[in-house]
Short mmCIF file of C-alpha atoms in Angstrom, two decimals:
data_model
loop_
_atom_site.label_atom_id
_atom_site.label_comp_id
_atom_site.label_asym_id
_atom_site.label_seq_id
_atom_site.Cartn_x
_atom_site.Cartn_y
_atom_site.Cartn_z
CA LEU A 72 7.03 -17.80 6.22
CA ALA A 73 7.41 -17.17 10.26
CA ILE A 74 10.39 -15.91 9.55
CA GLU A 75 9.49 -13.11 6.99
CA ARG A 76 6.06 -12.34 8.04
CA ALA A 77 7.80 -11.23 11.48
CA VAL A 78 10.57 -9.36 9.76
CA ALA A 79 7.99 -7.41 7.58
CA ILE A 80 5.90 -6.17 10.15
CA ASN A 81 8.73 -5.01 11.74
CA ALA A 82 9.60 -3.41 8.80
CA VAL A 83 6.69 -1.80 7.52
CA LEU A 84 6.15 -0.75 11.55
CA ARG A 85 8.90 1.08 11.30
CA ALA A 86 8.77 2.75 8.07
CA SER A 87 5.17 3.64 9.54
CA LYS A 88 6.69 5.89 12.55
CA VAL A 89 8.72 7.33 10.28
CA CYS A 90 6.31 8.71 8.11
CA GLN A 91 4.17 10.08 10.66
CA LYS A 92 7.26 11.70 12.48
CA VAL A 93 7.64 13.22 8.92
CA PHE A 94 4.38 14.02 8.69
CA GLN A 95 4.11 16.18 12.53
CA SER A 96 7.26 18.18 11.79
CA LEU A 97 7.37 18.90 7.85
CA VAL A 98 3.66 18.80 6.65
CA THR A 99 1.61 22.45 7.27
CA SER A 100 -1.42 24.01 5.95
CA ASP A 101 0.11 25.31 4.04
CA THR A 102 2.22 22.28 2.12
CA VAL A 103 -1.78 21.55 1.11
CA ILE A 104 -2.44 24.29 0.03
CA LYS A 105 0.50 24.79 -1.99
CA LYS A 106 0.29 21.41 -3.37
CA ASP A 107 4.01 21.07 -1.72
CA LYS A 108 4.76 17.16 -2.26
CA SER A 109 8.90 17.37 -0.04
CA PRO A 110 7.38 16.33 2.73
CA VAL A 111 5.86 13.13 0.84
CA THR A 112 9.08 13.04 -1.31
CA ILE A 113 11.46 13.14 2.38
CA ALA A 114 8.85 10.49 3.59
CA ASP A 115 8.82 8.35 0.78
CA PHE A 116 12.77 8.12 0.65
CA SER A 117 13.60 7.51 4.14
CA ALA A 118 10.47 4.55 4.27
CA GLN A 119 11.75 2.57 1.17
CA ALA A 120 15.30 2.64 2.70
CA VAL A 121 14.09 1.59 6.39
CA VAL A 122 12.25 -1.52 4.84
CA ASN A 123 14.88 -1.66 2.46
CA ALA A 124 17.89 -1.96 5.26
CA LEU A 125 15.75 -4.20 7.29
CA LEU A 126 14.95 -7.03 4.32
CA TYR A 127 18.72 -7.33 3.36
CA GLU A 128 19.83 -8.00 7.08
CA SER A 129 17.39 -10.54 6.96
CA PHE A 130 17.38 -11.80 3.27
CA PRO A 131 20.07 -10.71 1.58
CA ASN A 132 19.44 -12.60 -1.13
CA ASP A 133 15.81 -11.52 -1.99
CA PRO A 134 15.28 -8.74 -4.78
CA ILE A 135 12.92 -5.83 -3.87
CA VAL A 136 10.55 -3.86 -6.75
CA GLY A 137 10.08 -0.59 -4.88
CA GLU A 138 8.91 2.71 -5.99
CA GLU A 139 12.53 5.40 -5.59
CA ASP A 140 15.72 5.57 -6.69
CA SER A 141 18.32 7.56 -5.16
CA GLY A 142 18.93 9.74 -7.97
CA SER A 143 17.26 13.02 -6.38
CA LEU A 144 19.68 12.36 -3.60
CA ARG A 145 23.23 12.15 -4.94
CA GLY A 146 25.76 14.59 -5.17
CA ASP A 147 25.59 18.26 -3.62
CA SER A 148 22.22 18.95 -5.58
CA GLY A 149 21.20 16.33 -3.65
CA LYS A 150 22.73 16.82 0.12
CA GLU A 151 19.95 18.80 2.10
CA LEU A 152 17.13 15.69 1.01
CA ARG A 153 19.98 13.38 1.63
CA GLU A 154 20.96 14.22 5.31
CA LYS A 155 16.89 15.16 6.36
CA VAL A 156 16.68 11.27 5.20
CA LEU A 157 19.27 9.78 6.42
CA SER A 158 18.80 11.77 9.89
CA LEU A 159 15.32 9.88 10.21
CA VAL A 160 16.08 6.94 8.58
CA ASN A 161 19.38 6.07 11.20
CA ASN A 162 16.86 7.44 14.03
CA ALA A 163 14.61 4.38 12.76
CA LEU A 164 17.33 1.33 12.88
CA ASP A 165 19.18 -0.14 15.06
CA THR A 166 21.66 -0.22 13.26
CA PRO A 167 22.65 3.29 11.31
CA LEU A 168 23.86 3.74 7.82
CA GLY A 169 26.14 6.19 6.46
CA ASP A 170 25.80 8.02 3.26
CA LYS A 171 26.41 5.10 0.66
CA GLU A 172 24.50 2.67 2.47
CA LEU A 173 21.60 4.68 2.49
CA LEU A 174 21.51 5.67 -1.15
CA ASP A 175 22.69 1.61 -1.86
CA ALA A 176 19.32 0.70 0.55
CA ILE A 177 17.40 2.67 -1.19
CA ASP A 178 18.74 1.43 -4.99
CA ARG A 179 17.85 -2.20 -4.11
CA GLY A 180 14.77 -1.22 -5.01
CA THR A 181 15.41 -1.25 -8.91
CA TYR A 182 14.88 -4.76 -9.53
CA ALA A 183 12.50 -5.17 -12.43
CA GLY A 184 10.26 -8.01 -11.01
CA GLY A 185 9.63 -11.22 -13.61
CA ALA A 186 8.12 -14.71 -13.34
CA ARG A 187 10.89 -16.57 -11.33
CA GLY A 188 12.38 -16.47 -7.04
CA ARG A 189 11.69 -14.64 -4.54
CA MET A 190 11.05 -10.83 -4.53
CA TRP A 191 9.30 -8.55 -1.97
CA THR A 192 7.39 -5.19 -3.48
CA ILE A 193 7.53 -2.06 -1.43
CA ASP A 194 5.13 0.56 -1.74
CA PRO A 195 6.87 3.46 1.27
CA ILE A 196 3.96 5.90 0.29
CA ASP A 197 0.98 4.96 -0.86
CA GLY A 198 -1.86 7.85 -1.23
CA THR A 199 0.66 10.66 -1.12
CA MET A 200 -2.33 13.58 -1.31
CA GLY A 201 -4.01 11.23 1.49
CA PHE A 202 -0.92 11.54 3.67
CA LEU A 203 -0.63 14.98 3.31
CA ARG A 204 -4.03 15.79 4.40
CA GLY A 205 -3.73 13.80 7.61
CA GLU A 206 -5.96 11.41 6.19
CA GLN A 207 -5.70 7.54 4.82
CA PHE A 208 -2.06 6.59 3.55
CA CYS A 209 -0.54 3.55 3.35
CA VAL A 210 2.97 2.01 3.48
CA GLY A 211 2.70 -1.47 1.75
CA LEU A 212 5.13 -4.64 1.64
CA ALA A 213 4.17 -8.41 -0.31
CA LEU A 214 6.52 -11.08 -0.74
CA LEU A 215 6.07 -12.71 -4.72
CA ILE A 216 7.15 -15.95 -5.05
CA ASP A 217 7.59 -16.80 -8.94
CA GLY A 218 5.09 -14.28 -9.33
CA ASP A 219 2.27 -15.16 -6.92
CA VAL A 220 1.82 -12.92 -4.32
CA HIS A 221 2.63 -15.11 -0.68
CA LEU A 222 2.53 -11.98 2.27
CA SER A 223 1.23 -8.83 2.49
CA VAL A 224 1.57 -6.43 5.37
CA LEU A 225 -0.35 -2.72 5.27
CA GLY A 226 0.37 -0.65 7.63
CA CYS A 227 -2.73 2.25 7.50
CA PRO A 228 -1.51 4.47 10.51
CA ASN A 229 -4.51 7.17 10.49
CA LEU A 230 -7.07 4.43 9.60
CA PRO A 231 -10.00 4.22 12.54
CA ILE A 232 -9.36 0.65 14.12
CA ASP A 233 -13.21 0.75 13.73
CA LEU A 234 -14.68 2.47 11.01
CA LYS A 235 -17.78 3.35 12.43
CA ALA A 236 -16.21 5.39 15.76
CA PRO A 237 -13.66 7.40 13.64
CA GLU A 238 -13.20 9.13 16.58
CA GLY A 239 -11.57 6.53 18.28
CA GLU A 240 -8.23 5.18 18.09
CA ARG A 241 -6.39 5.30 14.73
CA GLY A 242 -3.45 2.91 13.34
CA CYS A 243 -4.14 -0.46 11.61
CA PHE A 244 -2.16 -3.23 10.30
CA PHE A 245 -3.36 -5.80 8.25
CA VAL A 246 -1.05 -9.02 7.87
CA ALA A 247 -1.99 -12.28 5.51
CA VAL A 248 0.01 -15.20 4.51
CA LYS A 249 -1.45 -17.32 1.30
CA GLY A 250 -3.70 -20.01 2.75
CA GLN A 251 -3.94 -18.81 6.59
CA GLY A 252 -6.48 -16.29 6.42
CA ALA A 253 -6.51 -12.37 6.48
CA PHE A 254 -5.31 -10.74 10.29
CA GLN A 255 -5.82 -6.78 11.58
CA ARG A 256 -3.74 -5.75 14.71
CA LYS A 257 -3.33 -2.06 15.98
CA PHE A 258 -0.24 -0.01 15.92
CA SER A 259 -0.49 -0.26 19.56
CA SER A 260 -0.55 -4.10 20.31
CA THR A 261 0.87 -7.17 18.71
CA GLU A 262 -2.63 -8.91 19.13
CA GLU A 263 -4.43 -10.29 16.11
CA THR A 264 -7.83 -10.36 14.95
CA GLN A 265 -8.79 -12.28 11.71
CA VAL A 266 -11.10 -10.15 9.58
CA HIS A 267 -13.44 -11.21 6.66
CA MET A 268 -15.40 -9.64 3.92
CA ALA A 269 -19.19 -8.81 5.37
CA ASP A 270 -21.58 -11.54 3.92
CA ILE A 271 -23.87 -10.03 1.27
CA SER A 272 -26.38 -11.05 -1.16
CA SER A 273 -27.35 -8.90 -3.37
CA PRO A 274 -25.16 -6.15 -4.82
CA SER A 275 -28.23 -3.68 -4.50
CA VAL A 276 -27.35 -3.15 -0.63
CA ALA A 277 -23.37 -3.24 -0.95
CA THR A 278 -20.95 0.18 -0.48
CA ILE A 279 -18.55 0.74 -2.99
CA CYS A 280 -15.05 2.27 -1.76
CA GLU A 281 -12.88 3.81 -4.24
CA SER A 282 -10.40 6.30 -4.99
CA PHE A 283 -10.48 9.94 -2.70
CA VAL A 284 -8.82 11.68 -6.53
CA PRO A 285 -11.13 11.25 -9.87
CA ALA A 286 -7.49 11.45 -11.20
CA HIS A 287 -6.79 7.70 -10.29
CA SER A 288 -10.36 6.04 -11.19
CA SER A 289 -13.30 7.43 -12.74
CA HIS A 290 -15.82 8.59 -10.14
CA GLU A 291 -18.44 9.05 -13.23
CA GLU A 292 -17.99 5.63 -14.37
CA ALA A 293 -18.44 3.91 -10.92
CA ALA A 294 -21.50 5.87 -10.05
CA GLU A 295 -22.89 4.23 -13.88
CA ILE A 296 -21.90 1.05 -11.99
CA ALA A 297 -24.00 2.20 -8.99
CA SER A 298 -27.17 2.68 -10.62
CA LEU A 299 -27.36 -0.34 -12.93
CA LEU A 300 -26.80 -2.35 -10.09
CA GLY A 301 -29.13 -0.50 -8.06
CA ILE A 302 -26.82 0.70 -5.04
CA THR A 303 -28.02 3.69 -3.21
CA LYS A 304 -25.46 3.68 -0.33
CA PRO A 305 -22.83 6.98 -0.95
CA PRO A 306 -19.36 5.91 -1.78
CA LEU A 307 -16.72 5.18 0.50
CA ARG A 308 -13.78 7.12 -0.85
CA MET A 309 -10.32 6.79 0.57
CA ASP A 310 -6.55 6.91 -0.51
CA SER A 311 -4.12 4.68 -1.01
CA MET A 312 -4.46 0.79 -0.19
CA CYS A 313 -6.18 1.40 2.32
CA LYS A 314 -9.61 0.50 0.07
CA TYR A 315 -8.32 -3.03 0.46
CA GLY A 316 -8.03 -3.59 4.07
CA ALA A 317 -11.66 -1.52 4.30
CA VAL A 318 -13.79 -3.92 2.00
CA ALA A 319 -11.92 -7.09 3.70
CA ARG A 320 -13.16 -6.03 7.05
CA GLY A 321 -16.22 -5.31 5.91
CA ASP A 322 -16.21 -1.29 5.71
CA ALA A 323 -17.65 -1.33 2.39
CA ASP A 324 -18.43 -4.27 -0.21
CA ILE A 325 -16.63 -3.35 -3.63
CA TYR A 326 -13.65 -1.88 -4.59
CA LEU A 327 -13.61 -0.37 -8.58
CA ARG A 328 -10.57 1.00 -9.73
CA LEU A 329 -11.55 2.12 -13.28
CA PRO A 330 -8.72 2.84 -15.50
CA VAL A 331 -8.80 7.11 -16.36
CA LEU A 332 -6.18 6.94 -19.21
CA LYS A 333 -6.61 4.11 -21.73
CA ASP A 334 -2.62 3.02 -21.85
CA TYR A 335 -2.33 3.34 -17.84
CA GLU A 336 -0.60 0.42 -16.45
CA GLU A 337 -0.80 -0.44 -12.69
CA ASN A 338 2.04 -0.46 -10.46
CA ILE A 339 2.96 -3.95 -9.06
CA TRP A 340 3.39 -2.46 -5.84
CA ASP A 341 -0.28 -0.27 -5.65
CA HIS A 342 -1.92 -3.73 -5.41
CA ALA A 343 0.17 -6.88 -4.26
CA PRO A 344 -0.14 -6.50 -0.69
CA GLY A 345 -3.95 -5.79 -0.90
CA TYR A 346 -4.66 -8.49 -3.38
CA LEU A 347 -3.74 -10.88 -1.25
CA PHE A 348 -5.05 -9.95 2.02
CA VAL A 349 -8.75 -9.63 0.26
CA LYS A 350 -8.19 -12.75 -1.06
CA GLU A 351 -7.24 -14.43 2.55
CA ALA A 352 -10.62 -12.59 3.72
CA GLY A 353 -13.00 -14.27 1.11
CA GLY A 354 -13.14 -12.09 -1.60
CA ILE A 355 -12.51 -12.20 -5.26
CA VAL A 356 -9.57 -9.87 -7.02
CA SER A 357 -10.21 -9.46 -10.75
CA ASP A 358 -9.40 -6.83 -13.39
CA ILE A 359 -12.49 -4.83 -15.41
CA HIS A 360 -12.51 -8.03 -17.60
CA ASN A 361 -12.54 -10.40 -15.06
CA LYS A 362 -9.22 -11.52 -15.76
CA PRO A 363 -7.15 -12.06 -12.35
CA LEU A 364 -4.07 -10.09 -11.54
CA ASP A 365 -0.78 -10.78 -13.06
CA PHE A 366 2.52 -10.10 -11.11
CA SER A 367 4.68 -11.85 -13.29
CA LEU A 368 5.19 -9.83 -15.74
CA GLY A 369 7.71 -7.25 -14.54
CA ARG A 370 6.82 -4.05 -12.26
CA THR A 371 3.37 -3.36 -14.06
CA LEU A 372 0.31 -5.23 -13.98
CA LYS A 373 0.69 -5.60 -18.09
CA ALA A 374 -1.76 -7.59 -18.83
CA ASN A 375 -4.73 -6.12 -16.79
CA LYS A 376 -7.07 -2.95 -16.99
CA GLY A 377 -8.43 -1.28 -13.38
CA VAL A 378 -9.41 -3.53 -10.24
CA VAL A 379 -12.63 -5.18 -9.01
CA VAL A 380 -13.04 -6.34 -5.69
CA ALA A 381 -16.31 -7.82 -4.13
CA HIS A 382 -17.76 -10.62 -2.41
CA PRO A 383 -17.69 -14.07 -4.25
CA LYS A 384 -21.60 -14.08 -4.15
CA ILE A 385 -21.82 -10.89 -6.11
CA HIS A 386 -18.48 -10.31 -7.67
CA GLY A 387 -19.42 -11.76 -10.68
CA GLN A 388 -22.55 -9.55 -11.11
#
């Protein structure tokens, strides 16, 4: 999968740069106070269009399961938004797109998923509130073959290279190919370093990583679980799939995503890229009933509830 790996890294890098550009030019302190999500919308569409256009160039027959469709960019009502997106996308691509090609690129992401053949899944901006706060967000891309994740790339533009030096250099890429290990590289370099889960023998010394926003995962239940396991360290809270990367490289030991709504189904694009990265770093990923995550059932993880990530020595507990 060497070609796929190179194309995926290039696509995520370009999409991440588009998101950074949107943040620098469109997000103000006012945006966050008003809970104005329009910059996220622009970044979401632009990042998905960039990734889908680049995937189509190299792998025209591969379908894509993406988060967005082009509905709100069409017609007169979508003209202003469409022009902003088109200009960002064409800045990021070597071959510029026209209006129709832009809409087509975004709509390549409407595939229904399933258990057969090759498909990509893209989350153009995972962690919208983190993006708006200038904190953690992620561009996530994964290649699935027959329902199994074979390649993943996570672009985390604001994640410190070393979490112990939060003021230091930021911008991490996490890359994994099934059976080949998990690697980190900086946005500023092509050099890769292999990463592993931190070795741990007892859950009581662990740090739990969880969602920043309590609407996404129950903080109360996580605190109860922590107290039952004798965990005393404060949780590491961050938005987006950056959590998978943080746990895989040893910034924390456990990632819990505990369902807040009974009938909520997780989207495959929110977990496929992180799932493979943790597995290749030596971790176990299951749902809250200890069932493996099943990516073969369409656009959501219908058969699973929540996510539990930990080192094999403590995952069972």
